Short mmCIF file of C-alpha atoms in Angstrom, two decimals:
data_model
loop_
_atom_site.label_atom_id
_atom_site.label_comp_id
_atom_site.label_asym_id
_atom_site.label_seq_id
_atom_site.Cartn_x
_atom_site.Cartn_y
_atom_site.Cartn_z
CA UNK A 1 94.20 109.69 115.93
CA UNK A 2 94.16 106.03 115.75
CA UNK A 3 91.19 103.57 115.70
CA UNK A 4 90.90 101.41 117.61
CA UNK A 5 88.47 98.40 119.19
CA UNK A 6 88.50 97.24 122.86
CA UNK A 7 89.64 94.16 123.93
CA UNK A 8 89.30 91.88 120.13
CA UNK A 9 90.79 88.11 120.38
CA UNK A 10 91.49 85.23 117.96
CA UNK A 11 92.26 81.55 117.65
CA UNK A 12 95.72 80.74 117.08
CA UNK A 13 98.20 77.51 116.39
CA UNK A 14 101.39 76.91 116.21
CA UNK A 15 101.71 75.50 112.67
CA UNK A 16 100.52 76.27 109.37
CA UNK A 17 99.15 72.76 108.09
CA UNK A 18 95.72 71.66 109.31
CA UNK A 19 96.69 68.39 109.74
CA UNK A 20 99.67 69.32 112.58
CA UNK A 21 97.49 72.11 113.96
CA UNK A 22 95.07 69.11 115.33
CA UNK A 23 98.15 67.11 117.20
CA UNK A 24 98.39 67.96 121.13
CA UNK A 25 99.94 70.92 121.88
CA UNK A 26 99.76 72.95 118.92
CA UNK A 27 96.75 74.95 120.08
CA UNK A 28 97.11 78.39 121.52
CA UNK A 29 93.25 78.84 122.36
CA UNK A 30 91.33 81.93 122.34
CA UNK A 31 94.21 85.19 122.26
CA UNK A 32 93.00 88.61 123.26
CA UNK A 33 94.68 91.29 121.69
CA UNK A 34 94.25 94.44 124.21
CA UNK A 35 95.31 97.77 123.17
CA UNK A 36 96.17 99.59 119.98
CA UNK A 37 96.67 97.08 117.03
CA UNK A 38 100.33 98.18 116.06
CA UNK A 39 102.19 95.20 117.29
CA UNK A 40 99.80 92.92 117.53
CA UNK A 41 101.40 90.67 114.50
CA UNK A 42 104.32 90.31 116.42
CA UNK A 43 103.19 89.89 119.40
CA UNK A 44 101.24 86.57 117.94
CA UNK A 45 104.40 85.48 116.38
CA UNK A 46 106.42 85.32 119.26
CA UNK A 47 103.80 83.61 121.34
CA UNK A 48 104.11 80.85 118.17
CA UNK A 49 101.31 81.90 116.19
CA UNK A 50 101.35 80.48 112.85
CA UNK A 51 98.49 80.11 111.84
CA UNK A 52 95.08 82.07 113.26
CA UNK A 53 91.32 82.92 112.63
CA UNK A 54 89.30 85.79 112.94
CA UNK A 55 86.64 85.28 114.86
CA UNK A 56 84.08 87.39 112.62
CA UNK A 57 84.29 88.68 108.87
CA UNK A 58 86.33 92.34 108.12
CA UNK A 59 83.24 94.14 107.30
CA UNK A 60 83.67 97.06 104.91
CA UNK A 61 79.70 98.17 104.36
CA UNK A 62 78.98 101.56 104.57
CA UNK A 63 76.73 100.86 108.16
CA UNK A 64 79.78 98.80 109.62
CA UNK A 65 81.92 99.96 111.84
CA UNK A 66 85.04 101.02 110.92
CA UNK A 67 87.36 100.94 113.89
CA UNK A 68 86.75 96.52 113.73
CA UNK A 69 86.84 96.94 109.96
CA UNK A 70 90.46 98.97 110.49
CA UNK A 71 91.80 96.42 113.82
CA UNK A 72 90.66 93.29 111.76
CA UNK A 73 92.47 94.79 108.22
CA UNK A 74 95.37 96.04 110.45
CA UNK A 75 96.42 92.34 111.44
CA UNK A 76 95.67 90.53 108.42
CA UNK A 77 97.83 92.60 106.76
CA UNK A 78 100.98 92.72 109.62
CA UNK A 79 100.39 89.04 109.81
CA UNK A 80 100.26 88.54 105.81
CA UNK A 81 103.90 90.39 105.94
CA UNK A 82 105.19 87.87 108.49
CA UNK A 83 103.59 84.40 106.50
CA UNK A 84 101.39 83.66 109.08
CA UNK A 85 98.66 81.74 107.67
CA UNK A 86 95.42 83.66 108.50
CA UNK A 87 91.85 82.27 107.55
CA UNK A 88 89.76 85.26 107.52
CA UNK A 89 85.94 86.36 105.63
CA UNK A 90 85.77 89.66 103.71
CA UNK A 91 82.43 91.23 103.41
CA UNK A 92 81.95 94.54 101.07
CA UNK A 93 78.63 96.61 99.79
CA UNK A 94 76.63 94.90 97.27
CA UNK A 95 77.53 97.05 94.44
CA UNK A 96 81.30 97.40 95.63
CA UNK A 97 82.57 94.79 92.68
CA UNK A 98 85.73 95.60 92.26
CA UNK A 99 87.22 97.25 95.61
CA UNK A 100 88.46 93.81 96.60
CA UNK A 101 91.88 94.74 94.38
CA UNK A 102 92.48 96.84 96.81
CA UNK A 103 93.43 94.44 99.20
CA UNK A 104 94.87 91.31 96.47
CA UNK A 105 98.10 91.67 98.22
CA UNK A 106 96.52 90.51 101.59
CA UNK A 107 95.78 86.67 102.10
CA UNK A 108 92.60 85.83 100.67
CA UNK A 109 89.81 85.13 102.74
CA UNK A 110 87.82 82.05 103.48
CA UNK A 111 85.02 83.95 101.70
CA UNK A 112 83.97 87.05 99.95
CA UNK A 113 80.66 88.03 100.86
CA UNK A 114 78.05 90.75 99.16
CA UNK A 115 79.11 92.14 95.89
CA UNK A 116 77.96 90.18 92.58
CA UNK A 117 80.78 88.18 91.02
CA UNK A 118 81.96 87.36 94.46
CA UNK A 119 82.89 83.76 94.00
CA UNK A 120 84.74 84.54 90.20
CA UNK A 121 86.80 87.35 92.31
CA UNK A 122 87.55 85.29 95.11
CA UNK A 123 88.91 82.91 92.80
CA UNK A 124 90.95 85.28 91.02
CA UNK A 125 92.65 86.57 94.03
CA UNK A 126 93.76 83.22 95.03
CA UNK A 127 95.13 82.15 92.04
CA UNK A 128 97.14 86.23 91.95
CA UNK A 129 97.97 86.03 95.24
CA UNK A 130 101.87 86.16 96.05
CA UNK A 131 103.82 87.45 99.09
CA UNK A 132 105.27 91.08 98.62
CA UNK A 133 102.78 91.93 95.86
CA UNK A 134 102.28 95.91 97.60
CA UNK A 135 104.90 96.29 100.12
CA UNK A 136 106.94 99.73 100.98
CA UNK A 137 110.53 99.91 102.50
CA UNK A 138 112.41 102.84 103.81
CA UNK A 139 116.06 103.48 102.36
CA UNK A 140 118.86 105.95 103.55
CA UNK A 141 116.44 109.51 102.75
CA UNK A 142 113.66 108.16 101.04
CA UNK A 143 110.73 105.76 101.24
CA UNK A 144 109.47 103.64 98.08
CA UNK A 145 106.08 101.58 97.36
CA UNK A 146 106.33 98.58 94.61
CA UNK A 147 103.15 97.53 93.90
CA UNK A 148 101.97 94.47 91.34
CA UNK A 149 98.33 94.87 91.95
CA UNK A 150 97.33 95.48 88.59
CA UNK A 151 99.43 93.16 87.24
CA UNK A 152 102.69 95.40 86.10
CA UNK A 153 104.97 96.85 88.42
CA UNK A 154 104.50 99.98 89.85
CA UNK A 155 106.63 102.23 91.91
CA UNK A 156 106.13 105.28 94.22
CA UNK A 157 109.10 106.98 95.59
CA UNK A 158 109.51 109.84 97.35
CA UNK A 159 112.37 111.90 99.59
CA UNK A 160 109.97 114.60 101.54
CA UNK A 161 109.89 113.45 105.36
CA UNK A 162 105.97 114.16 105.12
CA UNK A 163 105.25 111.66 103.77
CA UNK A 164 106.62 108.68 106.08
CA UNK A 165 105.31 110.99 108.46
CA UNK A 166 102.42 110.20 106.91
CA UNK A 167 102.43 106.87 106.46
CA UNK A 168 102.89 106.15 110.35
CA UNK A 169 99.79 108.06 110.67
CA UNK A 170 97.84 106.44 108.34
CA UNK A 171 99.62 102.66 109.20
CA UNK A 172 96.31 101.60 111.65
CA UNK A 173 93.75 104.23 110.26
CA UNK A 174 93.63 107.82 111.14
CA UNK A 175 90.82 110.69 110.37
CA UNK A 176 91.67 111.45 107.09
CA UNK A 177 91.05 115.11 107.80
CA UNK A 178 93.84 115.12 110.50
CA UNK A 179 96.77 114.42 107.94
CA UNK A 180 98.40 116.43 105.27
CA UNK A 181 96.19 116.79 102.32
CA UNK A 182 98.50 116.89 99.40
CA UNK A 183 100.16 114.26 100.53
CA UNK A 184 97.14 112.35 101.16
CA UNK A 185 96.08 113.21 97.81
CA UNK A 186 99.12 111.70 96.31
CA UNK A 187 98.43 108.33 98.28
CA UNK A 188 94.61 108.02 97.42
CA UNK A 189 95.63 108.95 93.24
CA UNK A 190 98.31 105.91 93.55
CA UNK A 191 95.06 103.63 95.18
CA UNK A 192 97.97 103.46 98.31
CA UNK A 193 95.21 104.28 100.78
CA UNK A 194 91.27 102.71 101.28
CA UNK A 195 89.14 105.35 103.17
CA UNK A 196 87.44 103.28 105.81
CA UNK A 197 84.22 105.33 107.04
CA UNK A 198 85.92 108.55 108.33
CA UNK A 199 89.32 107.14 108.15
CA UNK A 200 92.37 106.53 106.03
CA UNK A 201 94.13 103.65 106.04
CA UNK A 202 97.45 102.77 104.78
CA UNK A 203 96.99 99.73 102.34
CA UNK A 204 100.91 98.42 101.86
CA UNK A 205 103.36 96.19 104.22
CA UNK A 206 106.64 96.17 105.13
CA UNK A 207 107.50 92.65 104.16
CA UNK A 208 108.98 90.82 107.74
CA UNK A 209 109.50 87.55 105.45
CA UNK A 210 110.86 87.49 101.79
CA UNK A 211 109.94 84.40 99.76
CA UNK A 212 112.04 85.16 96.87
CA UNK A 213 115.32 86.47 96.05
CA UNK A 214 115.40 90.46 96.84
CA UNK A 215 116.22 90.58 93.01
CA UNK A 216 112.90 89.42 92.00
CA UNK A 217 110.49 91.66 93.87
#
């Protein structure tokens, strides 16, 4: 089962800079996204999105609702994957300090709201922040996660077909009791996975951009 929230929109231009976003022409206005979120991202790219906004902050509290928190985490990560620029607010429970790392392979948002040391953190993720920092790929028979969150380079591979099974389940938030639990297990003791309310969400990207050499990632 996939979350999912009815009929969400966004502002969108068709540059990244500020500056040529306010010339004629480069607005897109107000873009409704209806349906599932899975190909959303691409859907604003070819329309010429290239940079967009949120229209209100992710909100991860425990009395939010998930399905926006899971649509509104769904496309700033697809869009982080294709470079879009994406000006976004984060807001997490007061005592939830550190569960921003979590998500230091995302953008950072405009803001960081709740949790004490917000500003320091914010600041830290901006100056960490890279493209392909947590991304997955899928080679001939297996699938493999590199991940740099924590600063060193970590790897997950794996050749069972459960678990990219998996991962398209869990790629826009499903009931975490409706997938495999070993596997899940293995996810959630890698930090691969945020639980979102009732859900599981799948935390990594498959990069649609590279930045650097392939070498280097």
């Amino acid at each position: 089962m996939t979350a999912t929230l009815a009929t969400p929109t966004l502002l969108a231009w068709r540059d990244y800079d500020p500056a040529a976003c306010a010339l004629p022409g480069m607005f897109l206005g107000e873009v409704p996204l209806p349906g599932p979120p899975h190909g959303q991202a691409e859907r604003l790219w070819k329309l010429g999105a290239r940079r967009v906004r949120l229209p209100a902050p992710v909100d991860l509290t425990a009395t939010a609702d998930p399905s926006a928190a899971l649509h509104g985490l769904g496309l700033v990560r697809d869009l982080t994957a294709r470079a879009v620029m994406v000006e976004w607010e984060l807001r997490l429970d007061p005592d939830a300090e550190d569960r921003w790392r979590l998500l230091s392979h995302l953008q950072p948002p405009a803001a960081l709201l709740g949790p004490a040391g917000a500003e320091e953190a914010l600041n830290t993720w901006r100056r960490g922040h890279y493209l392909c920092k947590c991304l997955w790929r899928k080679g001939p028979g297996f699938i493999q996660i590199r991940d740099r969150r924590w600063g060193e380079l970590r790897r997950f591979t794996a050749d069972e077909p459960e678990y990219e099974t998996v991962i398209d389940a869990l790629d826009h938030g499903a009931l975490a009791d409706t997938v495999p639990k070993a596997v899940l297990d293995d996810f959630r003791s890698e930090q691969l996975v945020m639980d979102i309310g009732p859900y599981a969400w799948w935390l990594p990207y498959r990069v649609n951009r590279w930045l650097q050499q392939s070498i280097a990632i």
